[in-house]
PDB file of C-alpha atoms in Angstrom:
ATOM      1  CA  MET E  30       7.999 -26.457 -13.356  1.00 83.00           C
ATOM      2  CA  THR E  31       4.263 -25.961 -13.265  1.00 88.00           C
ATOM      3  CA  LEU E  32       2.074 -22.794 -12.597  1.00 86.00           C
ATOM      4  CA  SER E  33       0.719 -24.601  -9.550  1.00 87.00           C
ATOM      5  CA  GLN E  34       4.235 -24.935  -8.207  1.00 89.00           C
ATOM      6  CA  LEU E  35       4.963 -21.318  -8.831  1.00 89.00           C
ATOM      7  CA  GLU E  36       1.853 -20.284  -7.014  1.00 88.00           C
ATOM      8  CA  ILE E  37       2.820 -22.353  -4.007  1.00 90.00           C
ATOM      9  CA  PHE E  38       6.336 -20.834  -4.130  1.00 89.00           C
ATOM     10  CA  THR E  39       5.028 -17.301  -4.133  1.00 89.00           C
ATOM     11  CA  ARG E  40       2.646 -18.010  -1.308  1.00 87.00           C
ATOM     12  CA  VAL E  41       5.323 -19.558   0.929  1.00 88.00           C
ATOM     13  CA  ALA E  42       7.547 -16.510   0.191  1.00 88.00           C
ATOM     14  CA  GLU E  43       4.773 -14.105   1.116  1.00 85.00           C
ATOM     15  CA  LEU E  44       3.587 -15.899   4.343  1.00 84.00           C
ATOM     16  CA  LYS E  45       7.175 -17.130   5.314  1.00 85.00           C
ATOM     17  CA  SER E  46       5.595 -20.416   6.296  1.00 85.00           C
ATOM     18  CA  PHE E  47       4.916 -23.744   4.691  1.00 85.00           C
ATOM     19  CA  THR E  48       2.104 -24.386   7.087  1.00 85.00           C
ATOM     20  CA  LEU E  49       0.321 -21.050   6.488  1.00 86.00           C
ATOM     21  CA  ALA E  50       0.799 -21.466   2.731  1.00 86.00           C
ATOM     22  CA  ALA E  51      -0.872 -24.799   2.921  1.00 87.00           C
ATOM     23  CA  MET E  52      -3.774 -23.414   4.923  1.00 87.00           C
ATOM     24  CA  PHE E  53      -4.178 -20.491   2.614  1.00 85.00           C
ATOM     25  CA  LEU E  54      -4.212 -22.731  -0.463  1.00 85.00           C
ATOM     26  CA  SER E  55      -6.386 -25.422   1.147  1.00 87.00           C
ATOM     27  CA  ILE E  56      -3.765 -28.107   0.457  1.00 88.00           C
ATOM     28  CA  SER E  57      -1.642 -30.339   2.613  1.00 88.00           C
ATOM     29  CA  GLN E  58       1.654 -29.235   3.980  1.00 86.00           C
ATOM     30  CA  SER E  59       3.301 -32.211   2.378  1.00 88.00           C
ATOM     31  CA  ALA E  60       1.982 -30.952  -0.998  1.00 89.00           C
ATOM     32  CA  VAL E  61       3.589 -27.521  -0.346  1.00 88.00           C
ATOM     33  CA  SER E  62       6.916 -29.276   0.683  1.00 88.00           C
ATOM     34  CA  HIS E  63       6.836 -31.509  -2.383  1.00 90.00           C
ATOM     35  CA  ALA E  64       6.257 -28.530  -4.766  1.00 90.00           C
ATOM     36  CA  ILE E  65       9.133 -26.516  -3.348  1.00 90.00           C
ATOM     37  CA  LYS E  66      11.387 -29.486  -3.389  1.00 90.00           C
ATOM     38  CA  SER E  67      10.490 -30.161  -6.977  1.00 89.00           C
ATOM     39  CA  LEU E  68      11.235 -26.540  -8.021  1.00 89.00           C
ATOM     40  CA  GLU E  69      14.608 -26.607  -6.171  1.00 88.00           C
ATOM     41  CA  LYS E  70      15.413 -29.847  -8.019  1.00 89.00           C
ATOM     42  CA  ASP E  71      14.452 -28.466 -11.430  1.00 89.00           C
ATOM     43  CA  PHE E  72      16.468 -25.288 -10.879  1.00 89.00           C
ATOM     44  CA  ASN E  73      19.287 -26.936  -8.887  1.00 91.00           C
ATOM     45  CA  VAL E  74      19.209 -24.135  -6.195  1.00 91.00           C
ATOM     46  CA  SER E  75      17.842 -23.672  -2.713  1.00 91.00           C
ATOM     47  CA  LEU E  76      14.925 -21.361  -2.759  1.00 92.00           C
ATOM     48  CA  PHE E  77      14.502 -20.967   1.061  1.00 90.00           C
ATOM     49  CA  THR E  78      16.540 -21.035   4.175  1.00 88.00           C
ATOM     50  CA  ARG E  79      14.710 -23.045   6.785  1.00 82.00           C
ATOM     51  CA  GLU E  80      15.086 -22.045  10.408  1.00 78.00           C
ATOM     52  CA  GLN E  81      12.683 -23.764  12.943  1.00 70.00           C
ATOM     53  CA  ASN E  82       9.129 -22.702  11.960  1.00 70.00           C
ATOM     54  CA  ARG E  83      10.258 -19.815   9.760  1.00 77.00           C
ATOM     55  CA  VAL E  84      11.504 -19.831   6.224  1.00 86.00           C
ATOM     56  CA  THR E  85      13.276 -17.054   4.367  1.00 88.00           C
ATOM     57  CA  LEU E  86      14.113 -16.491   0.755  1.00 90.00           C
ATOM     58  CA  THR E  87      17.752 -17.157  -0.428  1.00 90.00           C
ATOM     59  CA  GLU E  88      19.232 -14.543  -2.762  1.00 90.00           C
ATOM     60  CA  ILE E  89      18.430 -16.593  -5.817  1.00 92.00           C
ATOM     61  CA  GLY E  90      15.083 -17.362  -4.321  1.00 89.00           C
ATOM     62  CA  ASN E  91      14.266 -13.719  -4.163  1.00 87.00           C
ATOM     63  CA  THR E  92      15.347 -13.273  -7.801  1.00 88.00           C
ATOM     64  CA  LEU E  93      13.260 -16.194  -9.023  1.00 89.00           C
ATOM     65  CA  LEU E  94      10.283 -14.945  -6.971  1.00 88.00           C
ATOM     66  CA  ASN E  95      10.087 -11.699  -9.082  1.00 85.00           C
ATOM     67  CA  ARG E  96      10.107 -14.013 -12.153  1.00 87.00           C
ATOM     68  CA  ALA E  97       7.409 -16.259 -10.718  1.00 88.00           C
ATOM     69  CA  GLN E  98       5.128 -13.388  -9.912  1.00 84.00           C
ATOM     70  CA  HIS E  99       5.511 -11.908 -13.376  1.00 82.00           C
ATOM     71  CA  ILE E 100       4.669 -15.379 -14.862  1.00 86.00           C
ATOM     72  CA  LEU E 101       1.528 -15.746 -12.681  1.00 83.00           C
ATOM     73  CA  SER E 102       0.416 -12.200 -13.455  1.00 80.00           C
ATOM     74  CA  LEU E 103       0.648 -12.915 -17.243  1.00 80.00           C
ATOM     75  CA  GLN E 104      -1.239 -16.133 -16.649  1.00 81.00           C
ATOM     76  CA  GLU E 105      -4.031 -14.280 -14.840  1.00 76.00           C
ATOM     77  CA  ALA E 106      -4.162 -11.650 -17.553  1.00 75.00           C
ATOM     78  CA  MET E 107      -4.485 -14.326 -20.268  1.00 78.00           C
ATOM     79  CA  ARG E 108      -7.182 -16.099 -18.328  1.00 73.00           C
ATOM     80  CA  GLN E 109      -9.197 -12.780 -17.924  1.00 68.00           C
ATOM     81  CA  GLU E 110      -8.719 -11.926 -21.617  1.00 70.00           C
ATOM     82  CA  ALA E 111     -10.163 -15.253 -22.579  1.00 72.00           C
ATOM     83  CA  LEU E 112     -13.087 -14.817 -20.281  1.00 65.00           C
ATOM     84  CA  ALA E 113     -13.576 -11.235 -21.395  1.00 63.00           C
ATOM     85  CA  SER E 114     -14.197 -12.390 -24.884  1.00 60.00           C
ATOM     86  CA  ASN E 115     -17.541 -13.491 -23.661  1.00 57.00           C
ATOM     87  CA  GLY E 116     -17.909 -10.661 -21.250  1.00 58.00           C
ATOM     88  CA  LEU E 117     -15.920  -9.851 -18.163  1.00 63.00           C
ATOM     89  CA  LYS E 118     -17.439 -12.307 -15.697  1.00 63.00           C
ATOM     90  CA  LYS E 119     -14.568 -13.753 -13.636  1.00 72.00           C
ATOM     91  CA  GLY E 120     -11.093 -12.775 -12.482  1.00 78.00           C
ATOM     92  CA  VAL E 121      -9.139 -11.277  -9.661  1.00 84.00           C
ATOM     93  CA  LEU E 122      -8.377  -7.600  -9.028  1.00 90.00           C
ATOM     94  CA  ARG E 123      -5.494  -6.973  -6.541  1.00 91.00           C
ATOM     95  CA  ILE E 124      -5.196  -3.420  -5.187  1.00 94.00           C
ATOM     96  CA  GLY E 125      -2.491  -1.941  -2.893  1.00 92.00           C
ATOM     97  CA  SER E 126      -3.556   0.863  -0.632  1.00 89.00           C
ATOM     98  CA  PHE E 127      -1.474   2.972   1.676  1.00 82.00           C
ATOM     99  CA  GLY E 128      -3.400   3.236   4.938  1.00 72.00           C
ATOM    100  CA  PRO E 129      -6.717   4.836   5.881  1.00 68.00           C
ATOM    101  CA  GLY E 130      -6.245   7.843   3.588  1.00 69.00           C
ATOM    102  CA  SER E 131      -6.882   5.649   0.466  1.00 76.00           C
ATOM    103  CA  SER E 132      -8.523   2.593   2.062  1.00 74.00           C
ATOM    104  CA  THR E 133     -11.320   4.749   3.582  1.00 74.00           C
ATOM    105  CA  GLY E 134     -11.146   8.008   1.669  1.00 76.00           C
ATOM    106  CA  ILE E 135     -10.787   6.819  -1.856  1.00 87.00           C
ATOM    107  CA  LEU E 136     -11.532   3.165  -2.488  1.00 90.00           C
ATOM    108  CA  PRO E 137     -14.894   2.471  -0.959  1.00 89.00           C
ATOM    109  CA  PRO E 138     -17.159   4.308  -3.277  1.00 89.00           C
ATOM    110  CA  LEU E 139     -15.203   3.116  -6.328  1.00 92.00           C
ATOM    111  CA  LEU E 140     -15.231  -0.456  -5.193  1.00 92.00           C
ATOM    112  CA  LYS E 141     -18.949  -0.317  -4.455  1.00 92.00           C
ATOM    113  CA  VAL E 142     -19.685   0.790  -8.188  1.00 92.00           C
ATOM    114  CA  PHE E 143     -17.159  -1.812  -9.493  1.00 92.00           C
ATOM    115  CA  ARG E 144     -18.760  -4.613  -7.544  1.00 91.00           C
ATOM    116  CA  GLN E 145     -22.162  -3.612  -8.923  1.00 90.00           C
ATOM    117  CA  GLN E 146     -20.914  -3.713 -12.460  1.00 88.00           C
ATOM    118  CA  TYR E 147     -18.640  -6.840 -12.093  1.00 87.00           C
ATOM    119  CA  PRO E 148     -20.069  -8.873  -9.245  1.00 88.00           C
ATOM    120  CA  SER E 149     -18.117 -12.024  -9.992  1.00 84.00           C
ATOM    121  CA  ILE E 150     -14.615 -10.260  -9.998  1.00 88.00           C
ATOM    122  CA  GLU E 151     -12.772 -11.083  -6.744  1.00 87.00           C
ATOM    123  CA  ILE E 152     -11.260  -7.856  -5.186  1.00 91.00           C
ATOM    124  CA  ILE E 153      -8.298  -8.221  -2.842  1.00 90.00           C
ATOM    125  CA  VAL E 154      -7.022  -5.151  -1.059  1.00 91.00           C
ATOM    126  CA  ASP E 155      -3.577  -5.188   0.657  1.00 87.00           C
ATOM    127  CA  GLU E 156      -2.637  -2.208   2.886  1.00 85.00           C
ATOM    128  CA  GLY E 157       0.836  -0.993   3.524  1.00 82.00           C
ATOM    129  CA  ASP E 158       2.934   2.182   3.443  1.00 79.00           C
ATOM    130  CA  ASP E 159       3.768   4.173   0.368  1.00 80.00           C
ATOM    131  CA  GLU E 160       7.067   2.355  -0.273  1.00 82.00           C
ATOM    132  CA  SER E 161       5.477  -1.083   0.216  1.00 84.00           C
ATOM    133  CA  VAL E 162       2.675  -0.404  -2.321  1.00 89.00           C
ATOM    134  CA  ALA E 163       5.315   0.664  -4.875  1.00 89.00           C
ATOM    135  CA  GLN E 164       7.380  -2.467  -4.232  1.00 87.00           C
ATOM    136  CA  TRP E 165       4.299  -4.695  -4.568  1.00 88.00           C
ATOM    137  CA  LEU E 166       3.547  -3.119  -7.972  1.00 89.00           C
ATOM    138  CA  GLN E 167       7.110  -3.695  -9.196  1.00 86.00           C
ATOM    139  CA  GLU E 168       6.979  -7.356  -7.883  1.00 82.00           C
ATOM    140  CA  LYS E 169       3.503  -7.681  -9.597  1.00 83.00           C
ATOM    141  CA  ARG E 170       1.939  -8.815  -6.355  1.00 85.00           C
ATOM    142  CA  ILE E 171      -0.774  -6.307  -7.013  1.00 90.00           C
ATOM    143  CA  ASP E 172      -2.470  -5.068 -10.211  1.00 91.00           C
ATOM    144  CA  ILE E 173      -3.153  -1.491  -9.141  1.00 94.00           C
ATOM    145  CA  GLY E 174      -1.577   0.593  -6.408  1.00 93.00           C
ATOM    146  CA  VAL E 175      -2.263   4.002  -4.853  1.00 92.00           C
ATOM    147  CA  VAL E 176       0.811   6.093  -5.177  1.00 91.00           C
ATOM    148  CA  VAL E 177       1.965   9.763  -4.552  1.00 88.00           C
ATOM    149  CA  LEU E 178       2.899  11.638  -7.666  1.00 89.00           C
ATOM    150  CA  PRO E 179       5.281  12.055  -9.328  1.00 87.00           C
ATOM    151  CA  ASP E 180       6.347   8.529  -9.865  1.00 89.00           C
ATOM    152  CA  GLU E 181       7.835   7.840 -13.306  1.00 90.00           C
ATOM    153  CA  ARG E 182       8.147   3.968 -12.645  1.00 91.00           C
ATOM    154  CA  PHE E 183       4.550   3.457 -13.394  1.00 94.00           C
ATOM    155  CA  ASP E 184       1.661   4.443 -15.625  1.00 94.00           C
ATOM    156  CA  THR E 185      -0.500   6.689 -13.347  1.00 94.00           C
ATOM    157  CA  PHE E 186      -4.020   8.054 -13.227  1.00 93.00           C
ATOM    158  CA  PRO E 187      -4.432  11.092 -10.940  1.00 92.00           C
ATOM    159  CA  ILE E 188      -7.434  10.770  -8.587  1.00 90.00           C
ATOM    160  CA  LYS E 189      -7.094  13.187  -5.607  1.00 87.00           C
ATOM    161  CA  HIS E 190      -5.376  16.450  -4.521  1.00 90.00           C
ATOM    162  CA  ASP E 191      -4.467  16.365  -0.856  1.00 91.00           C
ATOM    163  CA  GLN E 192      -2.370  18.503   1.555  1.00 93.00           C
ATOM    164  CA  TYR E 193      -0.378  17.915   4.715  1.00 94.00           C
ATOM    165  CA  VAL E 194      -1.802  19.577   7.804  1.00 96.00           C
ATOM    166  CA  ALA E 195      -0.882  20.142  11.383  1.00 97.00           C
ATOM    167  CA  ILE E 196      -2.978  18.398  14.120  1.00 96.00           C
ATOM    168  CA  LEU E 197      -3.199  19.946  17.508  1.00 97.00           C
ATOM    169  CA  PRO E 198      -4.853  19.180  20.828  1.00 96.00           C
ATOM    170  CA  LEU E 199      -7.905  21.137  21.893  1.00 93.00           C
ATOM    171  CA  ASN E 200      -7.055  24.426  23.600  1.00 91.00           C
ATOM    172  CA  HIS E 201      -3.457  24.256  22.325  1.00 96.00           C
ATOM    173  CA  PRO E 202      -1.790  27.680  21.990  1.00 96.00           C
ATOM    174  CA  LEU E 203      -1.463  27.290  18.139  1.00 97.00           C
ATOM    175  CA  THR E 204      -5.138  26.692  17.639  1.00 96.00           C
ATOM    176  CA  GLN E 205      -5.703  30.486  17.746  1.00 95.00           C
ATOM    177  CA  TYR E 206      -4.002  30.881  14.319  1.00 95.00           C
ATOM    178  CA  ASN E 207      -5.499  30.286  10.916  1.00 95.00           C
ATOM    179  CA  GLY E 208      -2.448  28.262   9.991  1.00 96.00           C
ATOM    180  CA  VAL E 209       0.792  27.164  11.638  1.00 97.00           C
ATOM    181  CA  THR E 210       4.365  27.072  10.433  1.00 97.00           C
ATOM    182  CA  LEU E 211       6.940  24.369  10.870  1.00 97.00           C
ATOM    183  CA  LYS E 212       8.933  26.697  13.190  1.00 96.00           C
ATOM    184  CA  GLN E 213       5.977  27.049  15.443  1.00 97.00           C
ATOM    185  CA  LEU E 214       5.563  23.292  15.703  1.00 97.00           C
ATOM    186  CA  CYS E 215       9.150  23.011  16.733  1.00 97.00           C
ATOM    187  CA  GLU E 216       8.311  24.669  20.013  1.00 96.00           C
ATOM    188  CA  TYR E 217       6.256  21.791  21.276  1.00 97.00           C
ATOM    189  CA  PRO E 218       6.703  17.930  21.741  1.00 97.00           C
ATOM    190  CA  PHE E 219       6.273  16.390  18.374  1.00 97.00           C
ATOM    191  CA  ASN E 220       5.002  12.945  17.160  1.00 96.00           C
ATOM    192  CA  LEU E 221       6.504  11.626  13.957  1.00 94.00           C
ATOM    193  CA  THR E 222       4.159   9.283  12.255  1.00 86.00           C
ATOM    194  CA  GLN E 223       5.977   6.670  10.388  1.00 75.00           C
ATOM    195  CA  ALA E 224       2.807   5.306   8.639  1.00 64.00           C
ATOM    196  CA  GLY E 225       4.159   6.143   5.189  1.00 63.00           C
ATOM    197  CA  SER E 226       4.773   9.866   5.442  1.00 75.00           C
ATOM    198  CA  GLY E 227       7.642  10.025   7.986  1.00 80.00           C
ATOM    199  CA  LYS E 228      10.339  10.711   5.425  1.00 82.00           C
ATOM    200  CA  ILE E 229       8.240  13.400   3.789  1.00 86.00           C
ATOM    201  CA  VAL E 230       7.572  15.091   7.056  1.00 92.00           C
ATOM    202  CA  MET E 231      11.245  15.112   8.111  1.00 92.00           C
ATOM    203  CA  GLY E 232      12.203  16.403   4.739  1.00 91.00           C
ATOM    204  CA  LEU E 233       9.913  19.449   5.260  1.00 94.00           C
ATOM    205  CA  PHE E 234      11.733  20.328   8.450  1.00 95.00           C
ATOM    206  CA  SER E 235      15.104  19.570   6.998  1.00 94.00           C
ATOM    207  CA  ALA E 236      14.447  21.916   4.005  1.00 94.00           C
ATOM    208  CA  GLN E 237      13.926  24.750   6.461  1.00 95.00           C
ATOM    209  CA  LYS E 238      16.874  23.691   8.585  1.00 95.00           C
ATOM    210  CA  LEU E 239      14.598  23.007  11.483  1.00 96.00           C
ATOM    211  CA  THR E 240      14.636  20.198  14.022  1.00 95.00           C
ATOM    212  CA  PRO E 241      11.296  19.162  15.673  1.00 96.00           C
ATOM    213  CA  LYS E 242      11.238  18.093  19.241  1.00 96.00           C
ATOM    214  CA  ILE E 243      10.467  14.365  18.477  1.00 95.00           C
ATOM    215  CA  GLN E 244       9.248  12.667  21.632  1.00 95.00           C
ATOM    216  CA  PHE E 245       7.046  10.012  19.923  1.00 95.00           C
ATOM    217  CA  ARG E 246       7.323   7.859  16.849  1.00 92.00           C
ATOM    218  CA  THR E 247       4.119   5.932  15.872  1.00 90.00           C
ATOM    219  CA  ARG E 248       3.511   3.480  13.065  1.00 83.00           C
ATOM    220  CA  GLN E 249      -0.247   3.561  13.299  1.00 83.00           C
ATOM    221  CA  LEU E 250      -2.271   6.758  12.593  1.00 83.00           C
ATOM    222  CA  LEU E 251      -4.739   5.859  15.414  1.00 85.00           C
ATOM    223  CA  SER E 252      -1.786   6.060  17.928  1.00 89.00           C
ATOM    224  CA  THR E 253      -0.861   9.426  16.417  1.00 91.00           C
ATOM    225  CA  PHE E 254      -4.321  10.878  16.818  1.00 93.00           C
ATOM    226  CA  SER E 255      -4.581   9.379  20.396  1.00 93.00           C
ATOM    227  CA  LEU E 256      -1.335  11.067  21.474  1.00 94.00           C
ATOM    228  CA  VAL E 257      -2.425  14.417  20.108  1.00 96.00           C
ATOM    229  CA  ALA E 258      -5.947  14.101  21.517  1.00 94.00           C
ATOM    230  CA  ARG E 259      -4.297  13.487  25.011  1.00 94.00           C
ATOM    231  CA  ASN E 260      -2.334  16.666  24.650  1.00 94.00           C
ATOM    232  CA  GLU E 261       0.983  14.926  24.617  1.00 96.00           C
ATOM    233  CA  ALA E 262       2.223  16.034  21.317  1.00 96.00           C
ATOM    234  CA  VAL E 263       1.461  17.899  17.999  1.00 97.00           C
ATOM    235  CA  SER E 264       1.957  16.195  14.654  1.00 96.00           C
ATOM    236  CA  ILE E 265       1.727  16.501  10.807  1.00 95.00           C
ATOM    237  CA  VAL E 266      -0.354  14.121   8.722  1.00 92.00           C
ATOM    238  CA  ALA E 267      -2.099  14.015   5.317  1.00 90.00           C
ATOM    239  CA  GLN E 268      -5.535  15.559   5.515  1.00 90.00           C
ATOM    240  CA  LEU E 269      -7.080  12.638   3.662  1.00 86.00           C
ATOM    241  CA  ALA E 270      -5.907  10.238   6.450  1.00 85.00           C
ATOM    242  CA  ILE E 271      -7.975  12.190   9.137  1.00 87.00           C
ATOM    243  CA  PRO E 272     -11.337  10.374   9.929  1.00 81.00           C
ATOM    244  CA  GLU E 273     -14.402  12.545   9.671  1.00 78.00           C
ATOM    245  CA  ASN E 274     -15.460  11.783  13.304  1.00 81.00           C
ATOM    246  CA  ILE E 275     -12.112  12.502  14.967  1.00 84.00           C
ATOM    247  CA  ASN E 276     -12.519  14.087  18.435  1.00 87.00           C
ATOM    248  CA  ASN E 277     -10.394  16.371  20.561  1.00 91.00           C
ATOM    249  CA  ILE E 278      -8.160  17.403  17.766  1.00 94.00           C
ATOM    250  CA  VAL E 279      -7.946  20.630  15.822  1.00 96.00           C
ATOM    251  CA  VAL E 280      -6.656  20.593  12.183  1.00 96.00           C
ATOM    252  CA  LYS E 281      -4.765  23.601  10.849  1.00 97.00           C
ATOM    253  CA  PRO E 282      -3.120  24.050   7.359  1.00 96.00           C
ATOM    254  CA  LEU E 283       0.597  24.466   7.173  1.00 97.00           C
ATOM    255  CA  ILE E 284       2.094  27.827   6.209  1.00 96.00           C
ATOM    256  CA  PRO E 285       3.317  27.688   3.527  1.00 94.00           C
ATOM    257  CA  SER E 286       0.994  24.876   2.272  1.00 93.00           C
ATOM    258  CA  VAL E 287       2.379  21.545   1.398  1.00 92.00           C
ATOM    259  CA  THR E 288       0.324  19.530  -1.138  1.00 92.00           C
ATOM    260  CA  ARG E 289       0.412  16.159  -2.802  1.00 90.00           C
ATOM    261  CA  ASP E 290      -1.304  14.467  -5.688  1.00 91.00           C
ATOM    262  CA  ILE E 291      -2.494  10.931  -5.357  1.00 91.00           C
ATOM    263  CA  ALA E 292      -2.949   8.541  -8.286  1.00 93.00           C
ATOM    264  CA  PHE E 293      -3.680   4.936  -9.164  1.00 94.00           C
ATOM    265  CA  ALA E 294      -0.704   3.250 -10.765  1.00 95.00           C
ATOM    266  CA  VAL E 295      -0.164   0.125 -12.898  1.00 94.00           C
ATOM    267  CA  ASN E 296       3.107  -1.211 -14.220  1.00 89.00           C
ATOM    268  CA  ASN E 297       2.119  -1.004 -17.845  1.00 87.00           C
ATOM    269  CA  TYR E 298      -1.386  -0.148 -18.867  1.00 90.00           C
ATOM    270  CA  SER E 299      -1.077  -1.866 -22.242  1.00 87.00           C
ATOM    271  CA  ASP E 300      -0.290  -5.141 -20.421  1.00 84.00           C
ATOM    272  CA  ALA E 301      -2.830  -4.753 -17.719  1.00 86.00           C
ATOM    273  CA  SER E 302      -5.539  -7.465 -17.192  1.00 84.00           C
ATOM    274  CA  PRO E 303      -9.110  -6.817 -18.396  1.00 84.00           C
ATOM    275  CA  ALA E 304     -10.286  -6.400 -14.765  1.00 87.00           C
ATOM    276  CA  THR E 305      -7.567  -3.865 -14.189  1.00 91.00           C
ATOM    277  CA  LYS E 306      -8.456  -1.923 -17.320  1.00 90.00           C
ATOM    278  CA  ALA E 307     -12.141  -2.072 -16.313  1.00 89.00           C
ATOM    279  CA  PHE E 308     -11.381  -0.549 -13.006  1.00 93.00           C
ATOM    280  CA  ILE E 309      -9.219   2.249 -14.445  1.00 93.00           C
ATOM    281  CA  LYS E 310     -12.009   3.010 -16.950  1.00 91.00           C
ATOM    282  CA  LEU E 311     -14.509   3.271 -14.012  1.00 91.00           C
ATOM    283  CA  VAL E 312     -12.146   5.429 -11.995  1.00 90.00           C
ATOM    284  CA  LYS E 313     -11.855   7.927 -15.033  1.00 89.00           C
ATOM    285  CA  LYS E 314     -15.597   7.979 -15.390  1.00 86.00           C
ATOM    286  CA  GLN E 315     -16.450   8.396 -11.707  1.00 83.00           C
ATOM    287  CA  LEU E 316     -13.782  11.086 -11.154  1.00 79.00           C
ATOM    288  CA  SER E 317     -14.128  13.078 -14.308  1.00 69.00           C
TER     289      SER E 317
END
């Protein structure tokens, strides 16, 4: 078993394709196949189930993937620590972001300053929903993730206070009020956005024993905004996720207010790579 084989293994698992893994790593497909076969021979197990052009992890393959990701994470941390002894010049910083709220509302100014201070550090940002980011952190696919507090699984660093708001079409009857209640929203066609906060929104209604008139379910926030702007539904989203230049939509606070605290999270700060620690240090300085 080599680190190169483990890197190939994790890339095939991520992309679910030998061909795409080969393209990503700039090696031949035969080299990818040879690496996987060698690992399977060493461990005496099948890592993947192969079906036509798609591969999926076996149960033991999924277990070993977590180990492989941990080993590669440690290897990257060791490499960065060695480089950092002469100044932090090279390395990779992998960040998990949950949608436009963090990708456009939080990260850009921080990454701009970080790139100015550490221009040779490669930054990779993966975007998913809240649950995906947490899973990526646990699997060590990313170094830092944006999470909603509380989350006792990680070491966290609060960065933003946010709230959930109602979004309404222009000239909607509810726009006359300073704020709206969940009960009022239940009187109109409702869009449930499933871009990470769907469970939270449904939990709000459930806590008050209310049932919204769900007529649309969207996975992209742009689809949510479009439906509301066309006067087809009302919805609830996190305020941080609303673009500054949004048109034909009125934003109203919920009554009572529903807030959330957002933080950067790492698995274990003491074990974090030098690039990760440098980013956290910058975050604390910029947001203090």
